[in-house]
Amino acid sequence: MAEAANQSIKKSGRRFGESCIISWLTVCAAVSVITTAAIIGLLLKESLVFFENVSPADFFFGTSWVPILKPSSYGVLPLVWGTLQVTIGAAIVAIPLGLACAIYLSEYASPKMRAYIKPVLELLAGIPTIVYGYFALTFVTPILRSIFPDVQVFNSLSAAIVVGIMILPMIATLSDNALRAVPESLRQGAYALGATSYEVTTKVVVPAGLSGVMASFLLAISRAIGETMAVTIAAGQTPNLSLSMFESIQTMTAYIVQVSLGDTPAGGIAYQTLFAVGGLLFIITLLINIVSQLVLSKYREVYE
Amino acid sequence: MSELAFAENSTATNETVETIKDKALDLQEVSILYSGNPAVKKVSCYFMRNKITSIIGPSGCGKSTLLRALNRMNDFIHGVTLEGKIMFASEDLYGPEVDPVEVRRRIGMVFQKPNPFPKSIYNNIAWAPGINGFEGSKDELVEHSLKQAALWDEVKDRLHDSALNLSGGQQQRLCIARALAMDPEILLMDEPCSALDPISTAHIEDLLFDLKSRYTIVIVTHNMHQASRISDYTAFMEMGHLIEFGETEQVFTKPLVKRTEEYVTGRFG
């Protein structure tokens, strides 16, 4: 004790070391911010060059996308439509299944069952997306073609199905978390009023956790929009405004892959389209993520 | 079991002869086990129709577990088993053909912490009758239930506001109104005032007096004064055993068992 009393209370080397570590951690955190800013800056700069050559009206409302061959045309709608087709199809597959899965996990499954299903879902989420692409091309498409003979080898339907399977674990896991966050006391209160499990789940638990569930849908949709490899492989490379899901289409991401493969000379308009399409993609997913954050922050105030 | 004392046994010859018909619930040697460990041990007692019965005892004595057994809320806890019989009219609540959902429709419960649904005041009350096929006027039902719970005057102008904007005491009365809207025969209350301030507590105690003309009430409470103020019968439990059961006045003023006397006079527990 006497020794401790003799020690100086001035800053020692140890404190200096600590401040070094804090600075280092701050730099690490800053990297992600800087990267995001750099990406936005680059997209903006190159897109501006693109819009000097192509009017925004032609880009946003044009119905024909022929960027490389002459006569060229830069209407982005076919690409947006391709992306939408796959995303909507994926949502139709994944939302009911994912929500049902979440309800089962949170309300009905025994702890033992959960312990089996959760890791399988995580495994599903960990499969490389290119594997999903080949799964679509070599497994899903042949099945579709045996049912509907009109289905082309590359088609948006099989892409939508596998993207749906891909985002299912995300919906299931996030919705499960949202439902499990609903206080047990609400379930007890509902059961004590003579409600069945089904009524408790559908009329108390899901409505109470709805904002979290909605946020999981939006995040999964945003993931489906950005999905690249599976749709490039399964859905093909044909910009297409057709309503049919049996035909080949091209999504915005698949177009970026096509241009990035290297045949397009840097600096030309075709090269600039990369940034215009990329920027549009970025804005769409950013908007969806912002909306889902707003939905989530509302959800935090629900119970108390 | 030798410790168990019934005041009625010693006074069975006088006018307080209770027929089976007057018993809303009759517990016969009820034991409740958590994964084989008994929390309630061979409890036999009964809850009289249109009376308030308090269950008192130190924390962990099994009184809440016993209460939750009365409308099968323990079914949701894994590993809970019950031995013995709980007779509700002429049926055993734990009989093989009994539908627990139907039991809970007829035996309502109010919890320790107010747990209104994140819905409007109106829908908190109208919800359960709605899913159970109620066909009358919901507006009237909501008004009637809120009046019974002495909450109507405070909320009648904002029935469609969220129930979560109410104060704790109001929320608890809303939960009582919600239970009453199902028109249960028995109302179980698990320390309904423990999360409330004295004024809200007084509100709810007044309310219980009014309600007992229509309902049978069983209330678990930590508060000895509350038990002696409001209840007609009192059951004292300790370590899972029912130590004493009888009319409240007798249990508090002339307890037959020494442990009861020590507990109600505050000498231990």
mmCIF file of C-alpha atoms in Angstrom, chain B residues 24-30 69-70 72 82-100 103 107:
data_model
loop_
_atom_site.group_PDB
_atom_site.id
_atom_site.type_symbol
_atom_site.label_atom_id
_atom_site.label_comp_id
_atom_site.label_asym_id
_atom_site.label_seq_id
_atom_site.Cartn_x
_atom_site.Cartn_y
_atom_site.Cartn_z
ATOM 1 C CA ALA B 24 -65.976 -22.874 -8.066
ATOM 2 C CA LEU B 25 -62.841 -24.985 -7.971
ATOM 3 C CA ASP B 26 -62.014 -27.917 -5.758
ATOM 4 C CA LEU B 27 -58.399 -29.017 -5.531
ATOM 5 C CA GLN B 28 -57.765 -32.600 -4.511
ATOM 6 C CA GLU B 29 -54.211 -33.513 -3.511
ATOM 7 C CA VAL B 30 -52.674 -31.355 -6.215
ATOM 8 C CA ALA B 69 -52.323 -24.416 -12.760
ATOM 9 C CA LEU B 70 -55.918 -23.254 -12.306
ATOM 10 C CA ARG B 72 -53.598 -24.430 -17.372
ATOM 11 C CA LEU B 82 -49.497 -32.078 -12.352
ATOM 12 C CA GLU B 83 -50.790 -34.835 -10.117
ATOM 13 C CA GLY B 84 -54.138 -34.881 -8.372
ATOM 14 C CA LYS B 85 -57.380 -33.330 -9.508
ATOM 15 C CA ILE B 86 -58.739 -29.823 -9.930
ATOM 16 C CA MET B 87 -62.501 -30.108 -10.149
ATOM 17 C CA PHE B 88 -64.305 -27.373 -12.074
ATOM 18 C CA ALA B 89 -67.998 -28.096 -11.600
ATOM 19 C CA SER B 90 -68.015 -31.839 -12.199
ATOM 20 C CA GLU B 91 -65.029 -31.975 -14.526
ATOM 21 C CA ASP B 92 -61.331 -32.379 -13.821
ATOM 22 C CA LEU B 93 -59.424 -29.471 -15.445
ATOM 23 C CA TYR B 94 -56.655 -31.944 -16.269
ATOM 24 C CA GLY B 95 -58.927 -34.666 -17.593
ATOM 25 C CA PRO B 96 -57.822 -36.264 -20.876
ATOM 26 C CA GLU B 97 -60.638 -34.771 -22.959
ATOM 27 C CA VAL B 98 -60.416 -31.236 -21.623
ATOM 28 C CA ASP B 99 -59.560 -28.478 -24.101
ATOM 29 C CA PRO B 100 -57.137 -26.088 -22.358
ATOM 30 C CA VAL B 103 -60.585 -23.719 -19.848
ATOM 31 C CA ILE B 107 -61.108 -18.981 -16.213
#
